[in-house]
XYZ file of C-alpha atoms in Angstrom:
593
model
C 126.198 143.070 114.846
C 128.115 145.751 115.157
C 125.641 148.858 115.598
C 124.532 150.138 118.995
C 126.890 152.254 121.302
C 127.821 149.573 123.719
C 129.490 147.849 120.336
C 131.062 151.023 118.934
C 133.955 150.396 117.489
C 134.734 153.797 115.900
C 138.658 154.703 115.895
C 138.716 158.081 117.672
C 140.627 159.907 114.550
C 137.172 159.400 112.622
C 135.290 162.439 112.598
C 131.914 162.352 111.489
C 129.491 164.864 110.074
C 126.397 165.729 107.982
C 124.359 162.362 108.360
C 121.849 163.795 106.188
C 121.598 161.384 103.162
C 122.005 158.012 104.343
C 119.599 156.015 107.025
C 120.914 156.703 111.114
C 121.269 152.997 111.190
C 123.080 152.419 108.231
C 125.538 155.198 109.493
C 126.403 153.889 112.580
C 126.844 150.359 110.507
C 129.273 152.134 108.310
C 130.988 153.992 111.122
C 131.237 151.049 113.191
C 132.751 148.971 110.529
C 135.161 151.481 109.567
C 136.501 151.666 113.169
C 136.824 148.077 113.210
C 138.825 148.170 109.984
C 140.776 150.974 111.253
C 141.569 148.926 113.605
C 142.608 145.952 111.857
C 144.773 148.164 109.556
C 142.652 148.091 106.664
C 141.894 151.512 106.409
C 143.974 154.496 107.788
C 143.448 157.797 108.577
C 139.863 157.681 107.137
C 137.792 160.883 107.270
C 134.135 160.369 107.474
C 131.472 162.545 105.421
C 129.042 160.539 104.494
C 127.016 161.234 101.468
C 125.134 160.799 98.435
C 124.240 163.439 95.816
C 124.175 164.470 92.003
C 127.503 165.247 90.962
C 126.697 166.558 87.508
C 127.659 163.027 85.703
C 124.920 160.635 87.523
C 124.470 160.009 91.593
C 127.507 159.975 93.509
C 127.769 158.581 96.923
C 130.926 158.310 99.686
C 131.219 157.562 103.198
C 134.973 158.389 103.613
C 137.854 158.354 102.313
C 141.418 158.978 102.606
C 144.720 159.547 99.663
C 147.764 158.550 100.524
C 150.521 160.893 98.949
C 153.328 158.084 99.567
C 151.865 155.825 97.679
C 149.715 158.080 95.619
C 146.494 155.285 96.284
C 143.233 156.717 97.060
C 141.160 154.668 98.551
C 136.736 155.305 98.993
C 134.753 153.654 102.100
C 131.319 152.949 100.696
C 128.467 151.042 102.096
C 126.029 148.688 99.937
C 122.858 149.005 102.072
C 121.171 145.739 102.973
C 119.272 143.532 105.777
C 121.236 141.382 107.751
C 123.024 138.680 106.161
C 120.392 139.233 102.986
C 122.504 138.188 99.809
C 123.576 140.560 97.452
C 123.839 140.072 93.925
C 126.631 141.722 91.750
C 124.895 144.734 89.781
C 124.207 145.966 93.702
C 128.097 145.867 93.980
C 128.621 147.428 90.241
C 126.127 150.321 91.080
C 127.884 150.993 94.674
C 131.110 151.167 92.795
C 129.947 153.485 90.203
C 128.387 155.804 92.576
C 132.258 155.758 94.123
C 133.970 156.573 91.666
C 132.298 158.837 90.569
C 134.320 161.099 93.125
C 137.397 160.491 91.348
C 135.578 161.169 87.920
C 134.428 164.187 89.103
C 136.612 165.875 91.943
C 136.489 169.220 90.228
C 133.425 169.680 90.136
C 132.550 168.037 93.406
C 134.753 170.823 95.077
C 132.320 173.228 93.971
C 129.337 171.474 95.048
C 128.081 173.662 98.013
C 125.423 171.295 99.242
C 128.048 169.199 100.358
C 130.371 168.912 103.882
C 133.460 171.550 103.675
C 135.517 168.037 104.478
C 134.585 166.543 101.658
C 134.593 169.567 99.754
C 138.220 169.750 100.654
C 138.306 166.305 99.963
C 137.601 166.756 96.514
C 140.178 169.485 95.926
C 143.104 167.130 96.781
C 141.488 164.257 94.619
C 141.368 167.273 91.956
C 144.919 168.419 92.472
C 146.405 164.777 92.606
C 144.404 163.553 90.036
C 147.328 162.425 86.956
C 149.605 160.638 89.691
C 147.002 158.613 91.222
C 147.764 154.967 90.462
C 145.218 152.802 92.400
C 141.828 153.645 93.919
C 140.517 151.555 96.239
C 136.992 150.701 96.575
C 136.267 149.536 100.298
C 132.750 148.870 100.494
C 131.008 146.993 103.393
C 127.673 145.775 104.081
C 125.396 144.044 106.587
C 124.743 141.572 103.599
C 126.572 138.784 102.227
C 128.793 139.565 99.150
C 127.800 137.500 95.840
C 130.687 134.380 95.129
C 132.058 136.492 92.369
C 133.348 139.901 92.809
C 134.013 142.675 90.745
C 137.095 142.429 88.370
C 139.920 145.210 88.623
C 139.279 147.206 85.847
C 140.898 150.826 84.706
C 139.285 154.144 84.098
C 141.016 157.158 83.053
C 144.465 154.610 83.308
C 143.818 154.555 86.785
C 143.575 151.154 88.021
C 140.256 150.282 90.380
C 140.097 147.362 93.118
C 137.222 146.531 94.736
C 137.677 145.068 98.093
C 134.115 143.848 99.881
C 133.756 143.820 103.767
C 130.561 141.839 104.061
C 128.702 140.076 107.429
C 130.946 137.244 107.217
C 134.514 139.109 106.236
C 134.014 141.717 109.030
C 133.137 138.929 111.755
C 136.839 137.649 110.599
C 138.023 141.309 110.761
C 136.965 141.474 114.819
C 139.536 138.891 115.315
C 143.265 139.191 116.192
C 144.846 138.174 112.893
C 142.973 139.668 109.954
C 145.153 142.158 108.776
C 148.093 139.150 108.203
C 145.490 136.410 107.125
C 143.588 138.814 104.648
C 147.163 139.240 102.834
C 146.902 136.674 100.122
C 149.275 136.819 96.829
C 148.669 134.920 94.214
C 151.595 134.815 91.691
C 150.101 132.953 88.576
C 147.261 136.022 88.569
C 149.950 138.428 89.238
C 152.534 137.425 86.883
C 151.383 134.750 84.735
C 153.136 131.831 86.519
C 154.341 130.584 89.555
C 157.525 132.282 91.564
C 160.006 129.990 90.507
C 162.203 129.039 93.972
C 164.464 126.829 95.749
C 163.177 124.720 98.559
C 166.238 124.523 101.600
C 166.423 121.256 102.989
C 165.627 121.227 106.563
C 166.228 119.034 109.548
C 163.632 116.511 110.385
C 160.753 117.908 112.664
C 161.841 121.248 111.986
C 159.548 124.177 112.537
C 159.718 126.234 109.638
C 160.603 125.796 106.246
C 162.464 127.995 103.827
C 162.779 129.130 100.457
C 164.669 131.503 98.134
C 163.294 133.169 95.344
C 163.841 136.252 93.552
C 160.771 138.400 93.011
C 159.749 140.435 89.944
C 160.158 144.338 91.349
C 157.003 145.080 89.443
C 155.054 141.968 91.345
C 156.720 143.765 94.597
C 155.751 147.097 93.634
C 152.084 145.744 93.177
C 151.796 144.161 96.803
C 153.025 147.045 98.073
C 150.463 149.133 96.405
C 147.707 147.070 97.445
C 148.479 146.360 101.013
C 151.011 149.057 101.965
C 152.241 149.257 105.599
C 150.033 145.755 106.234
C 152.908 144.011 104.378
C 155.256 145.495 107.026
C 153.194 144.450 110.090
C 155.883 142.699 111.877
C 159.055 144.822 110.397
C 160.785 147.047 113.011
C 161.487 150.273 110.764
C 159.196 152.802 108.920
C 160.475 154.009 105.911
C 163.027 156.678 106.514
C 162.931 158.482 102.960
C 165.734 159.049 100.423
C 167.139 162.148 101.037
C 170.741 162.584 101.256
C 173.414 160.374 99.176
C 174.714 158.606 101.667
C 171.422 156.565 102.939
C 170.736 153.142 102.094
C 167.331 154.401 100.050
C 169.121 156.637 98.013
C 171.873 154.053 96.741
C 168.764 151.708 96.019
C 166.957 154.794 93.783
C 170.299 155.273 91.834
C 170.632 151.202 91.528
C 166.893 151.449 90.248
C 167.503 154.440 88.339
C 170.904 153.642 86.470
C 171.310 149.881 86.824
C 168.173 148.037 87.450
C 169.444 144.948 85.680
C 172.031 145.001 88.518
C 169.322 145.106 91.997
C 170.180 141.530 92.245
C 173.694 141.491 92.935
C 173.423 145.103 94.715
C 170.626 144.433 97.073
C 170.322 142.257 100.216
C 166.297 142.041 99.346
C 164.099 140.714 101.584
C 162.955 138.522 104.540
C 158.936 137.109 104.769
C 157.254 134.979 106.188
C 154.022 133.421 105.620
C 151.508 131.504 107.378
C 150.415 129.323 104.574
C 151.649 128.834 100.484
C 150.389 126.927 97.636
C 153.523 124.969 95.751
C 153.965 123.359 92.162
C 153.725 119.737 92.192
C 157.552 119.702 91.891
C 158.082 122.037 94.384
C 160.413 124.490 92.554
C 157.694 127.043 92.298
C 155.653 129.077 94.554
C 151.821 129.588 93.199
C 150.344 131.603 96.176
C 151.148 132.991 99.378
C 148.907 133.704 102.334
C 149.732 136.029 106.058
C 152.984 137.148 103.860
C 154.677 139.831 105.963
C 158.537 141.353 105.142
C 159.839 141.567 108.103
C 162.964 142.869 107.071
C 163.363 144.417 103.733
C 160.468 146.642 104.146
C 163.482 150.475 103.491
C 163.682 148.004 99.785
C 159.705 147.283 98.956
C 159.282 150.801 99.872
C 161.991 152.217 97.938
C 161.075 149.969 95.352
C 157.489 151.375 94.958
C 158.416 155.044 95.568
C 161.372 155.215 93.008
C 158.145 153.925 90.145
C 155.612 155.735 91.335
C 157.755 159.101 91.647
C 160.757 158.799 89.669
C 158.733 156.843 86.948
C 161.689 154.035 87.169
C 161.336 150.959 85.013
C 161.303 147.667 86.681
C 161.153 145.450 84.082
C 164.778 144.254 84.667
C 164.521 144.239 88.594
C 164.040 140.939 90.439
C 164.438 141.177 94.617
C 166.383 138.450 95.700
C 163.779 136.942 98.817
C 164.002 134.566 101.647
C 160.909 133.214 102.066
C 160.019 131.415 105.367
C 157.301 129.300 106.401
C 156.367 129.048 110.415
C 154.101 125.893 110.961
C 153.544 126.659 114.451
C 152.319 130.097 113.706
C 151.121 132.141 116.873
C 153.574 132.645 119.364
C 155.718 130.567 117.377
C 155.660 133.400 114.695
C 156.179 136.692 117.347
C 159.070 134.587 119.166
C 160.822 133.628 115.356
C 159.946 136.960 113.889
C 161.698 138.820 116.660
C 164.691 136.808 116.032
C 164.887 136.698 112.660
C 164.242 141.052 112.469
C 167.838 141.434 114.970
C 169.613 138.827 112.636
C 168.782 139.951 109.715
C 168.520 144.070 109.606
C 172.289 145.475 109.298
C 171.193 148.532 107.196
C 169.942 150.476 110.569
C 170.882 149.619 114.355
C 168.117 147.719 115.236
C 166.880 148.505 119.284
C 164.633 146.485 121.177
C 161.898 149.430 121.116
C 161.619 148.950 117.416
C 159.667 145.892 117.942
C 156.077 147.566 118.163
C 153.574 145.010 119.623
C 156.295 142.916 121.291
C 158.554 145.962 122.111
C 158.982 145.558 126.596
C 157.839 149.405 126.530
C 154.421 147.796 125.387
C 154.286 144.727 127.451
C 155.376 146.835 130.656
C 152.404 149.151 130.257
C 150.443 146.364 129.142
C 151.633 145.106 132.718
C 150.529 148.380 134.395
C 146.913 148.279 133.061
C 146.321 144.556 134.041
C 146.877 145.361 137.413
C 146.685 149.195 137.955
C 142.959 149.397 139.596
C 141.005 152.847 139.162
C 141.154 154.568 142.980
C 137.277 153.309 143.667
C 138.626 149.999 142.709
C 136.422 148.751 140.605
C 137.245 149.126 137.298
C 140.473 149.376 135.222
C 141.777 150.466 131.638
C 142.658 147.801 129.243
C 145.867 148.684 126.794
C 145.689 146.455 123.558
C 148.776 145.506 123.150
C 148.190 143.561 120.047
C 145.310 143.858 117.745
C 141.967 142.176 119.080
C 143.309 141.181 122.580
C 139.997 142.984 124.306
C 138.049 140.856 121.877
C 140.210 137.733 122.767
C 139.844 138.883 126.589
C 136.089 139.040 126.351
C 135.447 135.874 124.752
C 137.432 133.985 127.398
C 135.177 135.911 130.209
C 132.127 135.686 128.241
C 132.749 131.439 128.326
C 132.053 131.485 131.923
C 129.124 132.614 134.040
C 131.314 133.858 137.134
C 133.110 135.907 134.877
C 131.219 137.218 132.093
C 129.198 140.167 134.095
C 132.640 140.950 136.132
C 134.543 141.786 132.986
C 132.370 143.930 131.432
C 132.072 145.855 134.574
C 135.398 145.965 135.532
C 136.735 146.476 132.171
C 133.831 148.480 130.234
C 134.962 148.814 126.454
C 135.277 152.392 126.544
C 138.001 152.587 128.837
C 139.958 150.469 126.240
C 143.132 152.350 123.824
C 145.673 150.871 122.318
C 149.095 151.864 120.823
C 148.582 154.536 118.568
C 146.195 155.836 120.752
C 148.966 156.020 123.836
C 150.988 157.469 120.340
C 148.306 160.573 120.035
C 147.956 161.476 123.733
C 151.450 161.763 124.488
C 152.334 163.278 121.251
C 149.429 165.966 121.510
C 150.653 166.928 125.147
C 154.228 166.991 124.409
C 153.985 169.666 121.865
C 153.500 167.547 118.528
C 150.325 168.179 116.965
C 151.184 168.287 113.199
C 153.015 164.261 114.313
C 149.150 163.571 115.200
C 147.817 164.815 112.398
C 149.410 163.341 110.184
C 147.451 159.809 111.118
C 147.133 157.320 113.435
C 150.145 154.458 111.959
C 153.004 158.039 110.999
C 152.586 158.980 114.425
C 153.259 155.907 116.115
C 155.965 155.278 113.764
C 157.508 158.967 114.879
C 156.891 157.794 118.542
C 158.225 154.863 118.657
C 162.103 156.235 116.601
C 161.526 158.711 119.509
C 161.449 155.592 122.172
C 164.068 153.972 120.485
C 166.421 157.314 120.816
C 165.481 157.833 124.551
C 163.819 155.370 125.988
C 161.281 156.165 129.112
C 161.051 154.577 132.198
C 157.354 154.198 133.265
C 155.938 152.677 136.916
C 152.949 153.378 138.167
C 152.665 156.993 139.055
C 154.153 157.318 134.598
C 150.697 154.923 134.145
C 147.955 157.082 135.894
C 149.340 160.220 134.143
C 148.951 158.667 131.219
C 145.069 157.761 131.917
C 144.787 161.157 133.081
C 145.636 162.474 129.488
C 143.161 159.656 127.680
C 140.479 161.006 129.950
C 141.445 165.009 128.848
C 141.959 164.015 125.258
C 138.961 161.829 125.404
C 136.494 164.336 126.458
C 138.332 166.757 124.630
C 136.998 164.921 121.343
C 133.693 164.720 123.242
C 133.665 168.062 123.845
C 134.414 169.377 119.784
C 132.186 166.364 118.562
C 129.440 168.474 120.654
C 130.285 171.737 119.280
C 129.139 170.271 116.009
C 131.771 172.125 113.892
C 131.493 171.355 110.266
C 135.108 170.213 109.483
C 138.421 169.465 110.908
C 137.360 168.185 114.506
C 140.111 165.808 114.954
C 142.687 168.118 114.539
C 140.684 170.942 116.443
C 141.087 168.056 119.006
C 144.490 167.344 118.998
C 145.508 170.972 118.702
C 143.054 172.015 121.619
C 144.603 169.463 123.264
C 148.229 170.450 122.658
C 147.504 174.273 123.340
C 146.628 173.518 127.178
C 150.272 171.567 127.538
C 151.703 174.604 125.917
C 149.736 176.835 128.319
C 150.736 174.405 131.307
C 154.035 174.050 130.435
C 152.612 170.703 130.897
C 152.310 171.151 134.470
C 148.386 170.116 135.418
C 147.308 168.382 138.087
C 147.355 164.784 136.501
C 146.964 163.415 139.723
C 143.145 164.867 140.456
C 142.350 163.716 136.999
C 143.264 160.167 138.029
C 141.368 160.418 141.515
C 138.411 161.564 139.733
C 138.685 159.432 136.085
C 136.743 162.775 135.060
C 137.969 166.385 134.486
C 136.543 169.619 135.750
C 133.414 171.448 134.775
C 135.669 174.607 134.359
C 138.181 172.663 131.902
C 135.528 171.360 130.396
C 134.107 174.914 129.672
C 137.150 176.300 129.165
C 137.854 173.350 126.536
C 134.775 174.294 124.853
C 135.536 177.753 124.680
C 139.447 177.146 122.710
C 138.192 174.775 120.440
C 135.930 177.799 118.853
C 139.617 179.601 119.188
C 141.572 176.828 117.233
C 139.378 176.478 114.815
C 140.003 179.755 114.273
C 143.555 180.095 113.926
C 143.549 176.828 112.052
C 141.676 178.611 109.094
C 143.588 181.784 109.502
C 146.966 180.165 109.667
C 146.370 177.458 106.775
C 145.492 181.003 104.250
C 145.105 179.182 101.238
C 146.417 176.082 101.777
C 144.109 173.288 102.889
C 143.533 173.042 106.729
C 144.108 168.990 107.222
C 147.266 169.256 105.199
C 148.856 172.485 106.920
C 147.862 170.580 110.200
C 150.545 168.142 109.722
C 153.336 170.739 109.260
C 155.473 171.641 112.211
C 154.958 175.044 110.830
C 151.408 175.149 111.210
C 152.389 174.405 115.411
C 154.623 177.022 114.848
C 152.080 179.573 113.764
C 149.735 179.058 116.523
C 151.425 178.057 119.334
C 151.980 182.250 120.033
C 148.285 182.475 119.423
C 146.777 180.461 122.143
C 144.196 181.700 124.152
C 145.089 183.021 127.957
C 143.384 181.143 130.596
C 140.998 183.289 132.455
C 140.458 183.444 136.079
C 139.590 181.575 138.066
C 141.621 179.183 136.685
C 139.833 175.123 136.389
C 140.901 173.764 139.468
C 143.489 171.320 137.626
C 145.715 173.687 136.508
C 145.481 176.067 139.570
C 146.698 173.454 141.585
C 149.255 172.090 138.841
C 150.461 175.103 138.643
C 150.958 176.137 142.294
C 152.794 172.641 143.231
C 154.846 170.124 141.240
C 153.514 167.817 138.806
C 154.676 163.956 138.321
C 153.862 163.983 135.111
C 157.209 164.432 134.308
C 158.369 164.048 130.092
C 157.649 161.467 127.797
C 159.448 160.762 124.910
C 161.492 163.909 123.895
């Protein structure tokens, strides 16, 4: 199951308030699941508010939620209350939905409702102000049940179209392993155009380990994937998408092609490079009916492009088709990293492509990785466990939990809360070194920003680099223990973040790292004096934003700009951390400028 605080899976960007209307246990369910699926990719940058009220049209209910202004999808985190593993039947799904919706139906006059949080309030108002470029909400709803065989249809309301996307016993069990967010990607082309992909199979040597084909794919059908499964498609690519502005880029000659000549995006573009783990073929093999664990792993500047120059410019695709090299691994697993690596330096020409583009695989990654295996806490008893790549601590556990010598040593020695991964590295260092608004703009932009920051200057890390960078998960850590505590009403990750980034502004990031490390615990003074800002940042956070909303000022460098002048002065006597930071040199050193 995943309830109970030993199994707590909640990302540490989800900030949760007024528990009021649903059942304790159903709330730590929901919270749980949406940290797991956070995890997994299938939900970013979800706020939590959880809640279920009248909203003037029939009941309305939420747990979270998050709208993504790139691709102008809103998606709603809902939970179906049931037993465990009790079977649900489909008017339980229909009324869930409804009750979801209902918060798109009624935004306006949701923002008005005073009964509920400020967050969702807030919520509400950019729901409200969005409203007529919205082009996909997506219903995420999970349950301890089991989901009925057949699910709800996609269906349209207000010419916005709905998907409803089920996270039941079963589905989030899958979702705890390694590979979900690839294996859940399944396209199926005679649904989503009316017939198969029509393609050409390229003969391969005998006993070969991957298969190919080429295909050119409707830009519409592209533009839908995209809009369902976003930045999952681009897993395994090396670049973000680096925007459109300026005449020269590669994005902006696509837009004009798109724009102007969209009967000529064949011959123009290079398109794309997938591959899949699995596809469905015609009997005669000249047509592809389905695809399953389909990632672009070069190609993702076009699909983005693509989407953005429809949903923005209002560009008509009819006429595009995105010539696509479509490649099967058989192998899969390591098999799949070791190709996939190859096949990104090959094929990207449109950027330089550096080694620390590779995310998971990236040697930045597997050095730290490296570090935390065998970098031993100073008592020497326990370490931190860096997750490399999705699910490892699961993967980790299940191999210790398999024998009896080891299955009470790991948990001790590596105790789940001392586990972060990569875009949790991404939000320490990025909070320290100055870059709050990179933070708050969610968990997968800021990595993205930190890693083009690697790739420009890469860092050279060893051990003393590791246990500073421990030393800022435990200050960050408690830091979000600390505002979680305070029980403000809204905005408590990015009182966190910005708390967090005030003291390395204070600091000049000079703090004694080292004592933190010794100690795997801060101060009672920090911790008082943490307690004490985080009243003060909430403050200027309000102030500051005027009018606008606070979680969308937050991610302006502006907003750092503002407040950065405003911090509060330390009083004496200082927490011993900083005294003694500030007195001798620090090794903390800089991270990635």
């Amino acid at each position: 199951m995943l309830s109970g605080s030993d199994e707590n899976l909640l990302s540490s960007e989800l900030a949760v308030s007024d528990l009021d209307s649903f059942p304790d246990e159903e709330i730590d369910f929901a919270v749980d699941a949406a940290g797991l699926l956070a995890d997994a990719q299938v939900i970013d940058d979800l706020q939590i508010f959880p809640r279920v009220f009248d909203s003037g049209a029939g009941k309305a209910s939420i747990v979270g939620g998050y709208l993504d202004e790139d691709t102008e999808a809103l998606t709603v985190f809902n939970l179906i209350s049931a037993e465990p593993n009790a079977r649900l039947t489909l008017a339980q799904v229909r009324n869930v939905a409804d009750q979801s919706v209902r918060i798109y139906r009624q935004a306006s006059r949701v923002s008005q409702i005073t009964s509920v949080p400020p967050e969702l309030q807030e919520f509400s108002r950019q729901i409200d102000s969005a409203h007529e470029h919205i082009s996909l909400i997506r219903l995420v709803l999970v349950t301890r049940g089991i989901a009925p065989a057949k699910s709800l249809e996609d269906y349209v309301i207000e010419g916005t179209r709905v998907r409803v996307d089920i996270f039941d016993s079963i589905r989030l069990g899958r979702a705890a392993g390694s590979s979900v967010s690839r294996e859940d990607i399944v396209v199926n082309f005679e649904e989503l155009t009316g017939s198969p992909l029509s393609c050409l199979a390229v003969r391969e040597r005998d006993g070969s380990d991957f298969e190919t084909y080429l295909a050119a794919i409707p830009g519409n059908a592209l533009c839908s994937m995209y809009a369902e499964f976003n930045t999952r498609l681009l897993e395994l690519n090396v670049r973000a998408f680096l925007g459109v502005r300026g005449k020269k880029t590669a994005n902006a000659g696509l837009r004009e092609t798109l724009l102007k000549e969209p009967g000529h995006f064949l011959a123009y573009n290079n398109g794309i490079v997938a591959t899949v783990d699995a596809l469905e073929l015609t009997p005669d093999r000249l047509g592809i009916k389905s695809m399953r664990g389909l990632q672009i792993v070069n190609g993702g500047q076009t699909t983005a492009s693509l989407h953005r120059a429809k949903v923005k410019d209002g560009a008509n695709l009819d006429d595009v088709l995105v010539p696509a090299k479509i490649i099967h691994v058989r192998s899969g697993g390591e098999m799949l990293d070791q190709m996939v690596a190859r096949i990104s330096k090959s094929a990207n020409t449109q950027n330089t492509v550096q080694p620390a583009d590779f995310s998971a695989n990236d040697p930045f990654h597997r050095e730290v990785e490296n570090l935390a295996n065998n970098t031993w806490s100073p008592d020497g008893r326990a370490r931190w466990f860096y997750e490399r790549a999705r699910g490892t601590y699961g993967v980790a556990e299940g191999i210790a939990e398999a024998k009896a010598d080891t299955r009470r040593s790991f948990k001790a020695e590596t105790p789940k809360e001392r586990r972060f991964d990569k875009t949790q590295l991404a939000r320490y260092l990025n909070a320290w070194e100055g870059r709050p608004f990179e933070v708050a703009a969610g968990a997968q932009k800021n990595f993205q920003f930190f890693m083009q920051r690697l790739k420009q200057t890469p860092v050279q890390i060893d051990e003393a680099w590791y246990e500073r960078l421990i030393a800022l998960a435990i200050l960050y850590r408690t830091t979000e223990r600390i505002v979680r505590e305070e029980a403000f009403p809204a905005y408590r990750a990015i009182i966190t973040v910005y708390t967090v980034a005030s003291l390395g502004q204070l600091t000049a990031g000079r703090i004694d790292f080292a004592k933190m490390w010794r100690e795997q615990s801060i101060s009672a003074e920090l911790q008082a004096m943490i307690r004490s800002w985080s009243h003060r940042l909430d403050e200027l956070l309000r102030s500051s934003a005027g009018a606008r909303m606070p979680t969308e000022w937050a991610k302006k460098e502006e907003c750092w700009s503002a407040i950065r002048n405003d911090i509060p002065h330390a009083q004496d006597p200082l927490p011993p951390e900083i005294a003694s930071g500030l007195v001798g040199t620090s090794s903390a050193g800089s991270t990635a400028q």
